Amino acid sequence: MERKQSFLHGTLEATIFDATPYIPPFPFNCMLANGKPTYVTIKLENKKVAKTSHERDRVWNQTFQILCAHPPDSTITITMKTKCSFLGKFSIQARQLLTEASLINGFFPLQMENGKTNRELELRFMLWFKPAEFEPTWEKVIKYGFQGLRNATFPQRSNCHVTLYQDTHHISAFQPPISLCGTPRRLWEDVYKAIEGAKHLIYIAGWSFNPKMALVRDPKTSIPHARGVELGELLKRKAEEGVAVRIMLWNDETSLPLIKNKGVMRTHDEDAFAYFRHTKVICRLCPRLHHKFPTAFTHHQKTITVDTRTYSPYLNDREIMSFVGGVDLCDGRYDTEQHSLFQTLNTESHCFDFYQTNISGASLHKGGPREPWHDSHTCITGEAAWDVLVNFEQRWTTQCEPSLLLPTSSIRNLIRQPYASSISNDRNWKVQVFRSIDRVSASQLSKTLTAEQSIHEAYVEAIRKAERFIYIENQYFIGGCHLWDKDKHSGCRNLIPVEIALKVASKIKAKERFAVYILIPMWPEGVPDSEPVQDILHWTRETMAMMYKLIGEAIKETGKPGHPGDYLNFFCLANREKESKEEFVPPHSPQPSTQYWNAQKHRRFMVYVHSKVMIVDDLYILIGSANVNQRSMDGQRDTEIAIGCYQVPSGNPESNSTSKSIPRDIHAYRMSLWYEHTGLADDMLLEPESLECVHKMRSLGDQMWQIYANEEIVDMEGVHLVTYPVDVTEDGLVGDVSDGDGNFPDTKTPVKGRRSKLLPPTFTT
């Protein structure tokens, strides 16, 4: 029976069993009885998606779960090879799996390079296609049990606790008027307390790290003794107390201390290394080793792991606590929900931490705007926190001296899991740690994995289980190049944007409401007319165009009126402030008619969105260091870490009882984020999938964009959400907004970007 599917959209389970044994001709059969090690690859549209181990006996029995979101004319090619020779291949069109048989199983003769079939060489394999439309929803899997992602190093853990953070700090007055939300916690104050309270170990992995920075800066802090204390001094003090302090930073090989070059990314790696030299803190710089592009990629994980007191009947018991997310311990990250541009430049918050990397020559002496920073982070306890520790140990063991790690078995009273009788109701989270990483960066990966891509797989699975809505905050949003109109071979093949568009399309065809809200920065960090920024803007526009085209086609197919903006919307954050009498007056000013001068004159700038978070149906959340681009999702480019988690009914985390309602911390977190961005706490926001909610958010975004973009200076009064400046037609065509010049305000930078003639796509996708 023909399946009504226009896409190969689902999971292709491929099992490679064995092949015809190698029988060498006489007289070589005595010397080469077993033949050369042989392996099998699977390609989908010329992109390698699976590879077996090398086996002399040609017996593999290896299974791969291949994520598919491809047109029906895509080709699946299974090839058998040795290290130096091609043995044969078998090809099948995706359309056959959709229209003829979703299960193909047996021995199949392979085609030689000359195109002829070799009947004496057969490969036994099974292909089983499982459509995405049959995935159960999050509500169902939480109710009836979910075992977590299979292709991840770390399994799903129960009895965990998760704290969700937005931004690094909040002023005392920030209190979302929503009963569920409570008072948002202050990330960097909690980090300070965790480091200060550690007795045995403090392990920090980072992309960037500034030891001269103060974590606590608020005069009204609950820990006044911590105010103004440099992070590096705190760590040195803990090391002097006998705590094993280990810091593992990405080595930006473009930073050269001999000529005082700070490096392309200005991550302070050499400064941090020098700061801790001749102290008991052990700091190591680790390059992201790569056989093709040795300096192009990074170690991008941001984790802090400490031992902490556990709340158990035994006062001396300790457990592992880990922080994971998007926030590095470095310049410019300290910010509150106010995201001020000018008004904190003479305060403790930013007078020693003026950060602005998007404007050439910006400095405190020339005045604002500073670059406001919005981010997300988590803190976890329970066995998942141990998995973050193991990730650190695996990376350290691969690139540093293993003997410098503290054996956890040597720590008395350190427990992996609190005693059952002491597990409190807040230990109601199930958490799984995901990574993008390869063997060059971490030990003990599965032998069948060239690289772990579990973050990408977790995103795809989470999207496929969505029933009502998806909310994303991310620094980048690029993917699905195989469906772009141009640049199909750019290598940016992660499926996240395609999966979202196909999810929306399926809901439109099923006549069900669904909404997607995606929050990204106006442009990626950097001078906006620079080659890398323009290139990334170009890829972003290609991604948007692909998504809106698929959604527009789905609406057209129904024959009913509708607009792609009823289902998918992109937003960014911005601020505009009127001048106040108390604010800092700089002694110098920018050059007239520059971007700096324009931004200062018009009192406006974007709020940089650095979060890496996705919320699905208010039931499941993914949060970590990974961006939505190929660099973060590939596994062989940037190294990343994230967690996927959800809550189960309180009391017994393993219970499938329907009599208890699921705790709503994820829902509260989204509502708190939206309150920060919009100032709204309407009941309408409780149903993000509704057309009323979509129109409300879009209307507010359009209104705030006008306030931001107009010549007249109007204070945005704490509402930062603005619609991303593109125009989308009913057919799903994406263009520039009609009432602008196609550039971001105060710049000569086209919103649609431009393809770089210098940079290879591998660098910017």
JSON list of N, CA and C in Angstrom, two decimals, residues 39-101:
[
{"chain": "A", "resi": 39, "resn": "TYR", "atom": "N", "xyz": [35.20, -3.14, 5.99]},
{"chain": "A", "resi": 39, "resn": "TYR", "atom": "CA", "xyz": [34.18, -2.37, 6.70]},
{"chain": "A", "resi": 39, "resn": "TYR", "atom": "C", "xyz": [33.09, -1.94, 5.73]},
{"chain": "A", "resi": 40, "resn": "VAL", "atom": "N", "xyz": [31.98, -1.46, 6.30]},
{"chain": "A", "resi": 40, "resn": "VAL", "atom": "CA", "xyz": [30.83, -1.05, 5.50]},
{"chain": "A", "resi": 40, "resn": "VAL", "atom": "C", "xyz": [30.45, 0.38, 5.88]},
{"chain": "A", "resi": 41, "resn": "THR", "atom": "N", "xyz": [30.16, 1.20, 4.88]},
{"chain": "A", "resi": 41, "resn": "THR", "atom": "CA", "xyz": [29.66, 2.56, 5.14]},
{"chain": "A", "resi": 41, "resn": "THR", "atom": "C", "xyz": [28.25, 2.69, 4.58]},
{"chain": "A", "resi": 42, "resn": "ILE", "atom": "N", "xyz": [27.48, 3.58, 5.18]},
{"chain": "A", "resi": 42, "resn": "ILE", "atom": "CA", "xyz": [26.15, 3.90, 4.67]},
{"chain": "A", "resi": 42, "resn": "ILE", "atom": "C", "xyz": [26.12, 5.40, 4.40]},
{"chain": "A", "resi": 43, "resn": "LYS", "atom": "N", "xyz": [25.72, 5.74, 3.17]},
{"chain": "A", "resi": 43, "resn": "LYS", "atom": "CA", "xyz": [25.60, 7.15, 2.81]},
{"chain": "A", "resi": 43, "resn": "LYS", "atom": "C", "xyz": [24.14, 7.47, 2.47]},
{"chain": "A", "resi": 44, "resn": "LEU", "atom": "N", "xyz": [23.72, 8.65, 2.87]},
{"chain": "A", "resi": 44, "resn": "LEU", "atom": "CA", "xyz": [22.41, 9.17, 2.51]},
{"chain": "A", "resi": 44, "resn": "LEU", "atom": "C", "xyz": [22.65, 10.47, 1.76]},
{"chain": "A", "resi": 45, "resn": "GLU", "atom": "N", "xyz": [22.34, 10.46, 0.48]},
{"chain": "A", "resi": 45, "resn": "GLU", "atom": "CA", "xyz": [22.62, 11.63, -0.37]},
{"chain": "A", "resi": 45, "resn": "GLU", "atom": "C", "xyz": [24.09, 12.02, -0.32]},
{"chain": "A", "resi": 46, "resn": "ASN", "atom": "N", "xyz": [24.96, 11.05, -0.50]},
{"chain": "A", "resi": 46, "resn": "ASN", "atom": "CA", "xyz": [26.42, 11.26, -0.54]},
{"chain": "A", "resi": 46, "resn": "ASN", "atom": "C", "xyz": [27.02, 11.77, 0.77]},
{"chain": "A", "resi": 47, "resn": "LYS", "atom": "N", "xyz": [26.26, 11.70, 1.85]},
{"chain": "A", "resi": 47, "resn": "LYS", "atom": "CA", "xyz": [26.78, 12.08, 3.17]},
{"chain": "A", "resi": 47, "resn": "LYS", "atom": "C", "xyz": [26.88, 10.83, 4.01]},
{"chain": "A", "resi": 48, "resn": "LYS", "atom": "N", "xyz": [28.09, 10.51, 4.47]},
{"chain": "A", "resi": 48, "resn": "LYS", "atom": "CA", "xyz": [28.28, 9.30, 5.27]},
{"chain": "A", "resi": 48, "resn": "LYS", "atom": "C", "xyz": [27.55, 9.44, 6.60]},
{"chain": "A", "resi": 49, "resn": "VAL", "atom": "N", "xyz": [26.66, 8.51, 6.90]},
{"chain": "A", "resi": 49, "resn": "VAL", "atom": "CA", "xyz": [25.87, 8.57, 8.12]},
{"chain": "A", "resi": 49, "resn": "VAL", "atom": "C", "xyz": [26.15, 7.40, 9.06]},
{"chain": "A", "resi": 50, "resn": "ALA", "atom": "N", "xyz": [26.90, 6.39, 8.60]},
{"chain": "A", "resi": 50, "resn": "ALA", "atom": "CA", "xyz": [27.22, 5.25, 9.47]},
{"chain": "A", "resi": 50, "resn": "ALA", "atom": "C", "xyz": [28.43, 4.52, 8.90]},
{"chain": "A", "resi": 51, "resn": "LYS", "atom": "N", "xyz": [29.18, 3.90, 9.81]},
{"chain": "A", "resi": 51, "resn": "LYS", "atom": "CA", "xyz": [30.36, 3.12, 9.41]},
{"chain": "A", "resi": 51, "resn": "LYS", "atom": "C", "xyz": [30.58, 2.01, 10.43]},
{"chain": "A", "resi": 52, "resn": "THR", "atom": "N", "xyz": [30.79, 0.79, 9.94]},
{"chain": "A", "resi": 52, "resn": "THR", "atom": "CA", "xyz": [31.03, -0.34, 10.84]},
{"chain": "A", "resi": 52, "resn": "THR", "atom": "C", "xyz": [32.51, -0.36, 11.27]},
{"chain": "A", "resi": 53, "resn": "SER", "atom": "N", "xyz": [32.81, -1.28, 12.15]},
{"chain": "A", "resi": 53, "resn": "SER", "atom": "CA", "xyz": [34.21, -1.54, 12.50]},
{"chain": "A", "resi": 53, "resn": "SER", "atom": "C", "xyz": [34.87, -2.33, 11.37]},
{"chain": "A", "resi": 54, "resn": "HIS", "atom": "N", "xyz": [36.20, -2.43, 11.41]},
{"chain": "A", "resi": 54, "resn": "HIS", "atom": "CA", "xyz": [36.96, -3.19, 10.41]},
{"chain": "A", "resi": 54, "resn": "HIS", "atom": "C", "xyz": [37.09, -4.64, 10.89]},
{"chain": "A", "resi": 55, "resn": "GLU", "atom": "N", "xyz": [36.60, -5.60, 10.11]},
{"chain": "A", "resi": 55, "resn": "GLU", "atom": "CA", "xyz": [36.61, -7.01, 10.52]},
{"chain": "A", "resi": 55, "resn": "GLU", "atom": "C", "xyz": [37.16, -7.89, 9.40]},
{"chain": "A", "resi": 56, "resn": "ARG", "atom": "N", "xyz": [38.12, -8.75, 9.74]},
{"chain": "A", "resi": 56, "resn": "ARG", "atom": "CA", "xyz": [38.70, -9.66, 8.75]},
{"chain": "A", "resi": 56, "resn": "ARG", "atom": "C", "xyz": [37.72, -10.74, 8.30]},
{"chain": "A", "resi": 57, "resn": "ASP", "atom": "N", "xyz": [36.86, -11.19, 9.25]},
{"chain": "A", "resi": 57, "resn": "ASP", "atom": "CA", "xyz": [35.95, -12.29, 8.90]},
{"chain": "A", "resi": 57, "resn": "ASP", "atom": "C", "xyz": [34.66, -11.80, 8.25]},
{"chain": "A", "resi": 58, "resn": "ARG", "atom": "N", "xyz": [34.54, -10.48, 8.08]},
{"chain": "A", "resi": 58, "resn": "ARG", "atom": "CA", "xyz": [33.36, -9.88, 7.44]},
{"chain": "A", "resi": 58, "resn": "ARG", "atom": "C", "xyz": [32.07, -10.19, 8.18]},
{"chain": "A", "resi": 59, "resn": "VAL", "atom": "N", "xyz": [32.17, -10.27, 9.49]},
{"chain": "A", "resi": 59, "resn": "VAL", "atom": "CA", "xyz": [30.98, -10.42, 10.34]},
{"chain": "A", "resi": 59, "resn": "VAL", "atom": "C", "xyz": [30.93, -9.19, 11.26]},
{"chain": "A", "resi": 60, "resn": "TRP", "atom": "N", "xyz": [29.84, -8.44, 11.18]},
{"chain": "A", "resi": 60, "resn": "TRP", "atom": "CA", "xyz": [29.75, -7.18, 11.94]},
{"chain": "A", "resi": 60, "resn": "TRP", "atom": "C", "xyz": [28.64, -7.22, 12.99]},
{"chain": "A", "resi": 61, "resn": "ASN", "atom": "N", "xyz": [27.42, -7.56, 12.57]},
{"chain": "A", "resi": 61, "resn": "ASN", "atom": "CA", "xyz": [26.27, -7.57, 13.48]},
{"chain": "A", "resi": 61, "resn": "ASN", "atom": "C", "xyz": [26.16, -6.23, 14.24]},
{"chain": "A", "resi": 62, "resn": "GLN", "atom": "N", "xyz": [26.21, -5.15, 13.48]},
{"chain": "A", "resi": 62, "resn": "GLN", "atom": "CA", "xyz": [26.15, -3.81, 14.07]},
{"chain": "A", "resi": 62, "resn": "GLN", "atom": "C", "xyz": [24.92, -3.06, 13.56]},
{"chain": "A", "resi": 63, "resn": "THR", "atom": "N", "xyz": [24.24, -2.37, 14.49]},
{"chain": "A", "resi": 63, "resn": "THR", "atom": "CA", "xyz": [23.00, -1.67, 14.15]},
{"chain": "A", "resi": 63, "resn": "THR", "atom": "C", "xyz": [23.18, -0.17, 14.33]},
{"chain": "A", "resi": 64, "resn": "PHE", "atom": "N", "xyz": [22.62, 0.60, 13.40]},
{"chain": "A", "resi": 64, "resn": "PHE", "atom": "CA", "xyz": [22.71, 2.06, 13.42]},
{"chain": "A", "resi": 64, "resn": "PHE", "atom": "C", "xyz": [21.31, 2.66, 13.31]},
{"chain": "A", "resi": 65, "resn": "GLN", "atom": "N", "xyz": [21.08, 3.72, 14.07]},
{"chain": "A", "resi": 65, "resn": "GLN", "atom": "CA", "xyz": [19.83, 4.47, 13.97]},
{"chain": "A", "resi": 65, "resn": "GLN", "atom": "C", "xyz": [20.14, 5.74, 13.18]},
{"chain": "A", "resi": 66, "resn": "ILE", "atom": "N", "xyz": [19.63, 5.83, 11.96]},
{"chain": "A", "resi": 66, "resn": "ILE", "atom": "CA", "xyz": [19.96, 6.94, 11.06]},
{"chain": "A", "resi": 66, "resn": "ILE", "atom": "C", "xyz": [18.76, 7.88, 10.97]},
{"chain": "A", "resi": 67, "resn": "LEU", "atom": "N", "xyz": [18.97, 9.12, 11.36]},
{"chain": "A", "resi": 67, "resn": "LEU", "atom": "CA", "xyz": [17.90, 10.12, 11.33]},
{"chain": "A", "resi": 67, "resn": "LEU", "atom": "C", "xyz": [17.74, 10.64, 9.91]},
{"chain": "A", "resi": 68, "resn": "CYS", "atom": "N", "xyz": [16.50, 10.64, 9.43]},
{"chain": "A", "resi": 68, "resn": "CYS", "atom": "CA", "xyz": [16.23, 11.04, 8.04]},
{"chain": "A", "resi": 68, "resn": "CYS", "atom": "C", "xyz": [15.17, 12.15, 8.00]},
{"chain": "A", "resi": 69, "resn": "ALA", "atom": "N", "xyz": [15.43, 13.14, 7.17]},
{"chain": "A", "resi": 69, "resn": "ALA", "atom": "CA", "xyz": [14.43, 14.16, 6.83]},
{"chain": "A", "resi": 69, "resn": "ALA", "atom": "C", "xyz": [14.78, 14.61, 5.41]},
{"chain": "A", "resi": 70, "resn": "HIS", "atom": "N", "xyz": [14.56, 13.71, 4.46]},
{"chain": "A", "resi": 70, "resn": "HIS", "atom": "CA", "xyz": [15.09, 13.89, 3.11]},
{"chain": "A", "resi": 70, "resn": "HIS", "atom": "C", "xyz": [14.00, 13.66, 2.06]},
{"chain": "A", "resi": 71, "resn": "PRO", "atom": "N", "xyz": [14.15, 14.27, 0.89]},
{"chain": "A", "resi": 71, "resn": "PRO", "atom": "CA", "xyz": [13.18, 14.07, -0.20]},
{"chain": "A", "resi": 71, "resn": "PRO", "atom": "C", "xyz": [13.14, 12.61, -0.65]},
{"chain": "A", "resi": 72, "resn": "PRO", "atom": "N", "xyz": [12.05, 12.19, -1.28]},
{"chain": "A", "resi": 72, "resn": "PRO", "atom": "CA", "xyz": [11.91, 10.78, -1.67]},
{"chain": "A", "resi": 72, "resn": "PRO", "atom": "C", "xyz": [12.87, 10.35, -2.77]},
{"chain": "A", "resi": 73, "resn": "ASP", "atom": "N", "xyz": [13.47, 11.30, -3.51]},
{"chain": "A", "resi": 73, "resn": "ASP", "atom": "CA", "xyz": [14.42, 10.91, -4.54]},
{"chain": "A", "resi": 73, "resn": "ASP", "atom": "C", "xyz": [15.85, 10.78, -4.01]},
{"chain": "A", "resi": 74, "resn": "SER", "atom": "N", "xyz": [16.00, 10.86, -2.69]},
{"chain": "A", "resi": 74, "resn": "SER", "atom": "CA", "xyz": [17.32, 10.67, -2.08]},
{"chain": "A", "resi": 74, "resn": "SER", "atom": "C", "xyz": [17.77, 9.22, -2.26]},
{"chain": "A", "resi": 75, "resn": "THR", "atom": "N", "xyz": [19.08, 9.02, -2.35]},
{"chain": "A", "resi": 75, "resn": "THR", "atom": "CA", "xyz": [19.63, 7.69, -2.55]},
{"chain": "A", "resi": 75, "resn": "THR", "atom": "C", "xyz": [20.37, 7.23, -1.30]},
{"chain": "A", "resi": 76, "resn": "ILE", "atom": "N", "xyz": [20.11, 6.00, -0.89]},
{"chain": "A", "resi": 76, "resn": "ILE", "atom": "CA", "xyz": [20.83, 5.36, 0.22]},
{"chain": "A", "resi": 76, "resn": "ILE", "atom": "C", "xyz": [21.83, 4.39, -0.40]},
{"chain": "A", "resi": 77, "resn": "THR", "atom": "N", "xyz": [23.10, 4.56, -0.08]},
{"chain": "A", "resi": 77, "resn": "THR", "atom": "CA", "xyz": [24.15, 3.72, -0.67]},
{"chain": "A", "resi": 77, "resn": "THR", "atom": "C", "xyz": [24.91, 3.00, 0.43]},
{"chain": "A", "resi": 78, "resn": "ILE", "atom": "N", "xyz": [24.95, 1.67, 0.32]},
{"chain": "A", "resi": 78, "resn": "ILE", "atom": "CA", "xyz": [25.69, 0.84, 1.27]},
{"chain": "A", "resi": 78, "resn": "ILE", "atom": "C", "xyz": [26.91, 0.30, 0.54]},
{"chain": "A", "resi": 79, "resn": "THR", "atom": "N", "xyz": [28.10, 0.61, 1.06]},
{"chain": "A", "resi": 79, "resn": "THR", "atom": "CA", "xyz": [29.34, 0.27, 0.36]},
{"chain": "A", "resi": 79, "resn": "THR", "atom": "C", "xyz": [30.25, -0.58, 1.24]},
{"chain": "A", "resi": 80, "resn": "MET", "atom": "N", "xyz": [30.84, -1.61, 0.65]},
{"chain": "A", "resi": 80, "resn": "MET", "atom": "CA", "xyz": [31.80, -2.45, 1.37]},
{"chain": "A", "resi": 80, "resn": "MET", "atom": "C", "xyz": [33.20, -2.16, 0.83]},
{"chain": "A", "resi": 81, "resn": "LYS", "atom": "N", "xyz": [34.14, -1.96, 1.77]},
{"chain": "A", "resi": 81, "resn": "LYS", "atom": "CA", "xyz": [35.49, -1.55, 1.39]},
{"chain": "A", "resi": 81, "resn": "LYS", "atom": "C", "xyz": [36.53, -2.21, 2.27]},
{"chain": "A", "resi": 82, "resn": "THR", "atom": "N", "xyz": [37.77, -2.18, 1.80]},
{"chain": "A", "resi": 82, "resn": "THR", "atom": "CA", "xyz": [38.92, -2.35, 2.68]},
{"chain": "A", "resi": 82, "resn": "THR", "atom": "C", "xyz": [39.61, -0.99, 2.73]},
{"chain": "A", "resi": 83, "resn": "LYS", "atom": "N", "xyz": [40.70, -0.92, 3.48]},
{"chain": "A", "resi": 83, "resn": "LYS", "atom": "CA", "xyz": [41.38, 0.37, 3.63]},
{"chain": "A", "resi": 83, "resn": "LYS", "atom": "C", "xyz": [41.84, 0.94, 2.29]},
{"chain": "A", "resi": 84, "resn": "CYS", "atom": "N", "xyz": [42.17, 0.06, 1.35]},
{"chain": "A", "resi": 84, "resn": "CYS", "atom": "CA", "xyz": [42.73, 0.56, 0.08]},
{"chain": "A", "resi": 84, "resn": "CYS", "atom": "C", "xyz": [41.95, 0.13, -1.15]},
{"chain": "A", "resi": 85, "resn": "SER", "atom": "N", "xyz": [40.78, -0.49, -0.98]},
{"chain": "A", "resi": 85, "resn": "SER", "atom": "CA", "xyz": [40.05, -0.91, -2.18]},
{"chain": "A", "resi": 85, "resn": "SER", "atom": "C", "xyz": [38.54, -0.88, -1.97]},
{"chain": "A", "resi": 86, "resn": "PHE", "atom": "N", "xyz": [37.84, -0.63, -3.09]},
{"chain": "A", "resi": 86, "resn": "PHE", "atom": "CA", "xyz": [36.39, -0.65, -3.15]},
{"chain": "A", "resi": 86, "resn": "PHE", "atom": "C", "xyz": [35.96, -2.05, -3.55]},
{"chain": "A", "resi": 87, "resn": "LEU", "atom": "N", "xyz": [35.07, -2.68, -2.76]},
{"chain": "A", "resi": 87, "resn": "LEU", "atom": "CA", "xyz": [34.65, -4.05, -3.07]},
{"chain": "A", "resi": 87, "resn": "LEU", "atom": "C", "xyz": [33.30, -4.10, -3.77]},
{"chain": "A", "resi": 88, "resn": "GLY", "atom": "N", "xyz": [32.38, -3.26, -3.37]},
{"chain": "A", "resi": 88, "resn": "GLY", "atom": "CA", "xyz": [31.07, -3.27, -4.01]},
{"chain": "A", "resi": 88, "resn": "GLY", "atom": "C", "xyz": [30.09, -2.41, -3.25]},
{"chain": "A", "resi": 89, "resn": "LYS", "atom": "N", "xyz": [28.96, -2.09, -3.90]},
{"chain": "A", "resi": 89, "resn": "LYS", "atom": "CA", "xyz": [27.95, -1.25, -3.26]},
{"chain": "A", "resi": 89, "resn": "LYS", "atom": "C", "xyz": [26.55, -1.71, -3.64]},
{"chain": "A", "resi": 90, "resn": "PHE", "atom": "N", "xyz": [25.60, -1.26, -2.81]},
{"chain": "A", "resi": 90, "resn": "PHE", "atom": "CA", "xyz": [24.18, -1.51, -3.07]},
{"chain": "A", "resi": 90, "resn": "PHE", "atom": "C", "xyz": [23.45, -0.19, -2.86]},
{"chain": "A", "resi": 91, "resn": "SER", "atom": "N", "xyz": [22.63, 0.22, -3.83]},
{"chain": "A", "resi": 91, "resn": "SER", "atom": "CA", "xyz": [21.92, 1.51, -3.74]},
{"chain": "A", "resi": 91, "resn": "SER", "atom": "C", "xyz": [20.42, 1.29, -3.79]},
{"chain": "A", "resi": 92, "resn": "ILE", "atom": "N", "xyz": [19.71, 2.13, -3.05]},
{"chain": "A", "resi": 92, "resn": "ILE", "atom": "CA", "xyz": [18.26, 2.07, -3.03]},
{"chain": "A", "resi": 92, "resn": "ILE", "atom": "C", "xyz": [17.72, 3.49, -2.88]},
{"chain": "A", "resi": 93, "resn": "GLN", "atom": "N", "xyz": [16.65, 3.80, -3.60]},
{"chain": "A", "resi": 93, "resn": "GLN", "atom": "CA", "xyz": [16.04, 5.13, -3.48]},
{"chain": "A", "resi": 93, "resn": "GLN", "atom": "C", "xyz": [15.11, 5.16, -2.28]},
{"chain": "A", "resi": 94, "resn": "ALA", "atom": "N", "xyz": [15.07, 6.31, -1.63]},
{"chain": "A", "resi": 94, "resn": "ALA", "atom": "CA", "xyz": [14.20, 6.48, -0.46]},
{"chain": "A", "resi": 94, "resn": "ALA", "atom": "C", "xyz": [12.75, 6.19, -0.81]},
{"chain": "A", "resi": 95, "resn": "ARG", "atom": "N", "xyz": [12.38, 6.49, -2.05]},
{"chain": "A", "resi": 95, "resn": "ARG", "atom": "CA", "xyz": [10.98, 6.29, -2.47]},
{"chain": "A", "resi": 95, "resn": "ARG", "atom": "C", "xyz": [10.55, 4.83, -2.30]},
{"chain": "A", "resi": 96, "resn": "GLN", "atom": "N", "xyz": [11.48, 3.90, -2.49]},
{"chain": "A", "resi": 96, "resn": "GLN", "atom": "CA", "xyz": [11.13, 2.48, -2.34]},
{"chain": "A", "resi": 96, "resn": "GLN", "atom": "C", "xyz": [10.73, 2.15, -0.90]},
{"chain": "A", "resi": 97, "resn": "LEU", "atom": "N", "xyz": [11.40, 2.76, 0.06]},
{"chain": "A", "resi": 97, "resn": "LEU", "atom": "CA", "xyz": [11.05, 2.53, 1.47]},
{"chain": "A", "resi": 97, "resn": "LEU", "atom": "C", "xyz": [9.69, 3.14, 1.81]},
{"chain": "A", "resi": 98, "resn": "LEU", "atom": "N", "xyz": [9.33, 4.19, 1.08]},
{"chain": "A", "resi": 98, "resn": "LEU", "atom": "CA", "xyz": [8.05, 4.87, 1.35]},
{"chain": "A", "resi": 98, "resn": "LEU", "atom": "C", "xyz": [6.87, 4.21, 0.66]},
{"chain": "A", "resi": 99, "resn": "THR", "atom": "N", "xyz": [7.10, 3.65, -0.53]},
{"chain": "A", "resi": 99, "resn": "THR", "atom": "CA", "xyz": [5.97, 3.17, -1.34]},
{"chain": "A", "resi": 99, "resn": "THR", "atom": "C", "xyz": [5.90, 1.66, -1.49]},
{"chain": "A", "resi": 100, "resn": "GLU", "atom": "N", "xyz": [7.04, 0.95, -1.30]},
{"chain": "A", "resi": 100, "resn": "GLU", "atom": "CA", "xyz": [7.03, -0.49, -1.55]},
{"chain": "A", "resi": 100, "resn": "GLU", "atom": "C", "xyz": [7.13, -1.30, -0.27]},
{"chain": "A", "resi": 101, "resn": "ALA", "atom": "N", "xyz": [8.20, -1.08, 0.48]},
{"chain": "A", "resi": 101, "resn": "ALA", "atom": "CA", "xyz": [8.37, -1.86, 1.71]},
{"chain": "A", "resi": 101, "resn": "ALA", "atom": "C", "xyz": [9.22, -1.07, 2.69]}
]
